[in-house]
Amino acid sequence: MDDFTKKRIEKIMRHYMESIAEEQLRSRRSIGYALEGDELTLVEQRPSRDGTNWIELPVAQFRLDAGGWRVYGLDSGGSWHPVSEIAPSGDFEAQLSRVKANELGIF
């Protein structure tokens, strides 16, 4: 991923996290992400059952390839698989919106 794209994605993610900040306070959870190479992993952070620390749960993964941004979901075995119902797109924000809307009930 080139530097311009990386900075653009980081800006989109900052805006996304700010837009859901109030909701996060109510539910005592937060959303974070990890950007590595051409992959962005969206994670949910929430308190452990005993409340002594925070745990991270992967939500979705976005991978940039020749076809655009492809969305991946996590199976019960912990492996990432492309979500066939979401076509690859050059528009990262559109893909992020699809995951946020969670119309498929998998995120």
N, C-alpha and C. Protein backbone atom coordinates (compact mmCIF):
# COMPACT_ATOMS: atom_id res chain seq x y z
N MET A 1 0.86 -1.16 0.00
CA MET A 1 0.00 0.00 0.00
C MET A 1 0.91 1.23 0.00
N ASP A 2 0.63 2.15 -0.86
CA ASP A 2 1.46 3.36 -0.94
C ASP A 2 1.12 4.30 0.23
N ASP A 3 2.03 5.24 0.48
CA ASP A 3 1.88 6.15 1.62
C ASP A 3 0.61 6.98 1.55
N PHE A 4 0.23 7.45 0.35
CA PHE A 4 -0.98 8.25 0.19
C PHE A 4 -2.20 7.45 0.62
N THR A 5 -2.31 6.21 0.14
CA THR A 5 -3.45 5.36 0.48
C THR A 5 -3.47 5.07 1.98
N LYS A 6 -2.30 4.79 2.55
CA LYS A 6 -2.22 4.50 3.98
C LYS A 6 -2.70 5.70 4.80
N LYS A 7 -2.27 6.90 4.47
CA LYS A 7 -2.70 8.09 5.20
C LYS A 7 -4.20 8.32 5.05
N ARG A 8 -4.73 8.07 3.84
CA ARG A 8 -6.16 8.23 3.60
C ARG A 8 -6.96 7.24 4.45
N ILE A 9 -6.51 6.00 4.50
CA ILE A 9 -7.20 4.98 5.30
C ILE A 9 -7.15 5.34 6.78
N GLU A 10 -6.00 5.80 7.25
CA GLU A 10 -5.88 6.19 8.65
C GLU A 10 -6.82 7.35 8.98
N LYS A 11 -6.98 8.29 8.06
CA LYS A 11 -7.91 9.41 8.27
C LYS A 11 -9.35 8.90 8.31
N ILE A 12 -9.71 8.02 7.42
CA ILE A 12 -11.06 7.44 7.40
C ILE A 12 -11.33 6.72 8.73
N MET A 13 -10.35 5.96 9.21
CA MET A 13 -10.54 5.21 10.43
C MET A 13 -10.65 6.13 11.65
N ARG A 14 -9.88 7.21 11.69
CA ARG A 14 -10.01 8.18 12.79
C ARG A 14 -11.43 8.75 12.81
N HIS A 15 -11.93 9.15 11.65
CA HIS A 15 -13.29 9.69 11.56
C HIS A 15 -14.32 8.64 11.98
N TYR A 16 -14.15 7.42 11.54
CA TYR A 16 -15.07 6.33 11.88
C TYR A 16 -15.10 6.12 13.40
N MET A 17 -13.93 6.06 14.02
CA MET A 17 -13.88 5.83 15.46
C MET A 17 -14.46 7.00 16.24
N GLU A 18 -14.25 8.22 15.77
CA GLU A 18 -14.85 9.39 16.42
C GLU A 18 -16.37 9.38 16.29
N SER A 19 -16.87 8.91 15.15
CA SER A 19 -18.31 8.92 14.92
C SER A 19 -19.06 7.94 15.81
N ILE A 20 -18.39 6.92 16.31
CA ILE A 20 -19.07 5.94 17.16
C ILE A 20 -18.63 6.04 18.62
N ALA A 21 -17.90 7.09 18.97
CA ALA A 21 -17.36 7.24 20.33
C ALA A 21 -18.45 7.24 21.39
N GLU A 22 -19.55 7.96 21.17
CA GLU A 22 -20.62 8.02 22.17
C GLU A 22 -21.24 6.65 22.38
N GLU A 23 -21.48 5.94 21.30
CA GLU A 23 -22.04 4.59 21.40
C GLU A 23 -21.10 3.68 22.19
N GLN A 24 -19.81 3.84 21.96
CA GLN A 24 -18.82 3.02 22.66
C GLN A 24 -18.85 3.27 24.16
N LEU A 25 -19.02 4.53 24.57
CA LEU A 25 -19.08 4.85 25.99
C LEU A 25 -20.28 4.17 26.65
N ARG A 26 -21.40 4.15 25.96
CA ARG A 26 -22.61 3.54 26.52
C ARG A 26 -22.44 2.04 26.68
N SER A 27 -21.76 1.39 25.74
CA SER A 27 -21.66 -0.06 25.77
C SER A 27 -20.37 -0.57 26.40
N ARG A 28 -19.52 0.35 26.85
CA ARG A 28 -18.24 0.00 27.44
C ARG A 28 -17.39 -0.87 26.51
N ARG A 29 -17.38 -0.50 25.27
CA ARG A 29 -16.53 -1.18 24.30
C ARG A 29 -15.96 -0.13 23.37
N SER A 30 -14.94 -0.49 22.67
CA SER A 30 -14.38 0.43 21.70
C SER A 30 -13.96 -0.34 20.46
N ILE A 31 -13.74 0.39 19.41
CA ILE A 31 -13.31 -0.18 18.15
C ILE A 31 -11.90 0.31 17.87
N GLY A 32 -11.07 -0.60 17.45
CA GLY A 32 -9.71 -0.27 17.07
C GLY A 32 -9.38 -0.95 15.76
N TYR A 33 -8.18 -0.73 15.32
CA TYR A 33 -7.76 -1.39 14.08
C TYR A 33 -6.26 -1.56 14.06
N ALA A 34 -5.83 -2.48 13.23
CA ALA A 34 -4.40 -2.70 12.99
C ALA A 34 -4.20 -2.67 11.48
N LEU A 35 -3.26 -1.86 11.04
CA LEU A 35 -2.96 -1.73 9.61
C LEU A 35 -1.58 -2.31 9.37
N GLU A 36 -1.54 -3.40 8.62
CA GLU A 36 -0.29 -4.07 8.30
C GLU A 36 -0.22 -4.33 6.80
N GLY A 37 0.73 -3.72 6.14
CA GLY A 37 0.85 -3.92 4.70
C GLY A 37 -0.42 -3.50 4.00
N ASP A 38 -1.02 -4.42 3.25
CA ASP A 38 -2.25 -4.15 2.51
C ASP A 38 -3.49 -4.69 3.22
N GLU A 39 -3.38 -4.90 4.53
CA GLU A 39 -4.49 -5.44 5.31
C GLU A 39 -4.83 -4.54 6.49
N LEU A 40 -6.11 -4.34 6.70
CA LEU A 40 -6.59 -3.62 7.88
C LEU A 40 -7.52 -4.56 8.63
N THR A 41 -7.24 -4.79 9.91
CA THR A 41 -8.10 -5.64 10.73
C THR A 41 -8.84 -4.77 11.72
N LEU A 42 -10.15 -4.84 11.69
CA LEU A 42 -11.01 -4.11 12.61
C LEU A 42 -11.23 -4.98 13.84
N VAL A 43 -11.02 -4.41 15.03
CA VAL A 43 -11.17 -5.19 16.27
C VAL A 43 -12.10 -4.46 17.23
N GLU A 44 -12.81 -5.24 18.02
CA GLU A 44 -13.63 -4.69 19.09
C GLU A 44 -12.88 -4.92 20.38
N GLN A 45 -12.79 -3.90 21.20
CA GLN A 45 -12.12 -4.00 22.49
C GLN A 45 -13.17 -3.85 23.58
N ARG A 46 -13.16 -4.80 24.52
CA ARG A 46 -14.14 -4.76 25.60
C ARG A 46 -13.52 -5.28 26.88
N PRO A 47 -14.11 -4.93 28.02
CA PRO A 47 -13.54 -5.40 29.28
C PRO A 47 -13.68 -6.92 29.41
N SER A 48 -12.72 -7.53 30.09
CA SER A 48 -12.83 -8.96 30.37
C SER A 48 -13.98 -9.18 31.35
N ARG A 49 -14.38 -10.42 31.53
CA ARG A 49 -15.51 -10.70 32.42
C ARG A 49 -15.30 -10.20 33.84
N ASP A 50 -14.06 -10.30 34.30
CA ASP A 50 -13.79 -9.83 35.66
C ASP A 50 -13.46 -8.34 35.72
N GLY A 51 -13.37 -7.70 34.54
CA GLY A 51 -13.15 -6.27 34.47
C GLY A 51 -11.74 -5.81 34.76
N THR A 52 -10.80 -6.74 34.85
CA THR A 52 -9.43 -6.36 35.21
C THR A 52 -8.58 -5.95 34.01
N ASN A 53 -8.97 -6.35 32.82
CA ASN A 53 -8.22 -5.96 31.63
C ASN A 53 -9.14 -5.94 30.41
N TRP A 54 -8.59 -5.56 29.28
CA TRP A 54 -9.35 -5.47 28.05
C TRP A 54 -8.96 -6.60 27.12
N ILE A 55 -9.93 -7.10 26.38
CA ILE A 55 -9.66 -8.13 25.38
C ILE A 55 -10.01 -7.57 24.00
N GLU A 56 -9.33 -8.08 22.99
CA GLU A 56 -9.60 -7.67 21.61
C GLU A 56 -10.20 -8.84 20.83
N LEU A 57 -11.29 -8.55 20.14
CA LEU A 57 -11.97 -9.55 19.33
C LEU A 57 -11.96 -9.08 17.88
N PRO A 58 -11.35 -9.84 16.97
CA PRO A 58 -11.36 -9.44 15.56
C PRO A 58 -12.80 -9.39 15.03
N VAL A 59 -13.10 -8.37 14.25
CA VAL A 59 -14.44 -8.20 13.70
C VAL A 59 -14.47 -8.49 12.21
N ALA A 60 -13.59 -7.84 11.47
CA ALA A 60 -13.53 -7.97 10.01
C ALA A 60 -12.13 -7.62 9.55
N GLN A 61 -11.84 -8.05 8.35
CA GLN A 61 -10.55 -7.70 7.76
C GLN A 61 -10.79 -7.18 6.35
N PHE A 62 -10.03 -6.16 5.98
CA PHE A 62 -10.10 -5.56 4.66
C PHE A 62 -8.74 -5.76 4.01
N ARG A 63 -8.73 -6.31 2.81
CA ARG A 63 -7.46 -6.53 2.10
C ARG A 63 -7.52 -5.83 0.75
N LEU A 64 -6.47 -5.10 0.46
CA LEU A 64 -6.37 -4.39 -0.80
C LEU A 64 -5.60 -5.26 -1.79
N ASP A 65 -6.25 -5.56 -2.92
CA ASP A 65 -5.57 -6.30 -3.98
C ASP A 65 -5.93 -5.67 -5.32
N ALA A 66 -5.59 -6.30 -6.40
CA ALA A 66 -5.82 -5.73 -7.73
C ALA A 66 -7.30 -5.44 -7.99
N GLY A 67 -8.20 -6.15 -7.33
CA GLY A 67 -9.64 -5.95 -7.52
C GLY A 67 -10.23 -4.88 -6.64
N GLY A 68 -9.43 -4.31 -5.73
CA GLY A 68 -9.92 -3.30 -4.79
C GLY A 68 -9.90 -3.85 -3.38
N TRP A 69 -10.71 -3.25 -2.52
CA TRP A 69 -10.80 -3.69 -1.13
C TRP A 69 -11.76 -4.87 -1.02
N ARG A 70 -11.25 -5.97 -0.52
CA ARG A 70 -12.05 -7.18 -0.32
C ARG A 70 -12.29 -7.34 1.18
N VAL A 71 -13.51 -7.70 1.56
CA VAL A 71 -13.89 -7.87 2.97
C VAL A 71 -13.81 -9.35 3.34
N TYR A 72 -13.20 -9.61 4.50
CA TYR A 72 -13.06 -10.97 5.01
C TYR A 72 -13.76 -11.09 6.36
N GLY A 73 -14.33 -12.25 6.61
CA GLY A 73 -14.94 -12.55 7.89
C GLY A 73 -14.20 -13.71 8.54
N LEU A 74 -14.33 -13.81 9.83
CA LEU A 74 -13.65 -14.83 10.61
C LEU A 74 -14.58 -16.02 10.83
N ASP A 75 -14.09 -17.23 10.56
CA ASP A 75 -14.92 -18.40 10.82
C ASP A 75 -14.71 -18.89 12.25
N SER A 76 -15.45 -19.89 12.65
CA SER A 76 -15.38 -20.38 14.04
C SER A 76 -14.02 -20.99 14.37
N GLY A 77 -13.26 -21.36 13.36
CA GLY A 77 -11.94 -21.92 13.59
C GLY A 77 -10.84 -20.88 13.65
N GLY A 78 -11.20 -19.59 13.47
CA GLY A 78 -10.22 -18.53 13.55
C GLY A 78 -9.52 -18.20 12.25
N SER A 79 -10.08 -18.66 11.12
CA SER A 79 -9.49 -18.37 9.81
C SER A 79 -10.31 -17.31 9.08
N TRP A 80 -9.62 -16.45 8.34
CA TRP A 80 -10.28 -15.41 7.56
C TRP A 80 -10.68 -15.95 6.20
N HIS A 81 -11.91 -15.60 5.78
CA HIS A 81 -12.42 -16.01 4.47
C HIS A 81 -13.10 -14.82 3.80
N PRO A 82 -12.95 -14.68 2.47
CA PRO A 82 -13.64 -13.57 1.80
C PRO A 82 -15.15 -13.70 1.95
N VAL A 83 -15.81 -12.57 2.15
CA VAL A 83 -17.28 -12.55 2.25
C VAL A 83 -17.80 -12.39 0.82
N SER A 84 -18.31 -13.48 0.28
CA SER A 84 -18.70 -13.50 -1.14
C SER A 84 -19.86 -12.54 -1.44
N GLU A 85 -20.67 -12.23 -0.45
CA GLU A 85 -21.81 -11.33 -0.66
C GLU A 85 -21.39 -9.87 -0.79
N ILE A 86 -20.16 -9.56 -0.45
CA ILE A 86 -19.66 -8.19 -0.58
C ILE A 86 -18.58 -8.17 -1.66
N ALA A 87 -18.93 -7.60 -2.79
CA ALA A 87 -17.99 -7.55 -3.93
C ALA A 87 -16.83 -6.61 -3.61
N PRO A 88 -15.64 -6.94 -4.12
CA PRO A 88 -14.51 -6.03 -3.93
C PRO A 88 -14.84 -4.65 -4.50
N SER A 89 -14.26 -3.62 -3.88
CA SER A 89 -14.53 -2.26 -4.31
C SER A 89 -13.28 -1.41 -4.08
N GLY A 90 -13.08 -0.44 -4.93
CA GLY A 90 -12.00 0.52 -4.76
C GLY A 90 -12.29 1.55 -3.68
N ASP A 91 -13.52 1.56 -3.18
CA ASP A 91 -13.96 2.53 -2.19
C ASP A 91 -13.92 1.92 -0.79
N PHE A 92 -12.86 2.19 -0.05
CA PHE A 92 -12.71 1.62 1.29
C PHE A 92 -13.85 2.03 2.21
N GLU A 93 -14.25 3.30 2.14
CA GLU A 93 -15.34 3.78 3.03
C GLU A 93 -16.63 3.01 2.80
N ALA A 94 -16.93 2.68 1.55
CA ALA A 94 -18.14 1.91 1.25
C ALA A 94 -18.05 0.52 1.88
N GLN A 95 -16.87 -0.08 1.83
CA GLN A 95 -16.70 -1.41 2.43
C GLN A 95 -16.83 -1.33 3.95
N LEU A 96 -16.25 -0.31 4.55
CA LEU A 96 -16.36 -0.11 5.99
C LEU A 96 -17.83 0.10 6.39
N SER A 97 -18.57 0.84 5.59
CA SER A 97 -20.00 1.06 5.87
C SER A 97 -20.79 -0.24 5.81
N ARG A 98 -20.43 -1.11 4.87
CA ARG A 98 -21.11 -2.41 4.77
C ARG A 98 -20.88 -3.25 6.02
N VAL A 99 -19.65 -3.22 6.51
CA VAL A 99 -19.35 -3.97 7.72
C VAL A 99 -20.08 -3.35 8.91
N LYS A 100 -20.08 -2.04 9.02
CA LYS A 100 -20.76 -1.36 10.14
C LYS A 100 -22.26 -1.66 10.12
N ALA A 101 -22.87 -1.63 8.93
CA ALA A 101 -24.31 -1.91 8.82
C ALA A 101 -24.62 -3.36 9.18
N ASN A 102 -23.69 -4.26 8.92
CA ASN A 102 -23.81 -5.67 9.27
C ASN A 102 -25.13 -6.30 8.83
N GLU A 103 -25.53 -5.99 7.63
CA GLU A 103 -26.78 -6.53 7.10
C GLU A 103 -26.75 -8.05 6.97
N LEU A 104 -25.56 -8.63 6.86
CA LEU A 104 -25.42 -10.08 6.75
C LEU A 104 -25.41 -10.78 8.11
N GLY A 105 -25.25 -10.00 9.18
CA GLY A 105 -25.25 -10.56 10.53
C GLY A 105 -24.00 -11.36 10.87
N ILE A 106 -22.88 -11.07 10.20
CA ILE A 106 -21.67 -11.85 10.47
C ILE A 106 -20.55 -11.03 11.12
N PHE A 107 -20.76 -9.74 11.34
CA PHE A 107 -19.67 -8.92 11.89
C PHE A 107 -19.97 -8.49 13.30
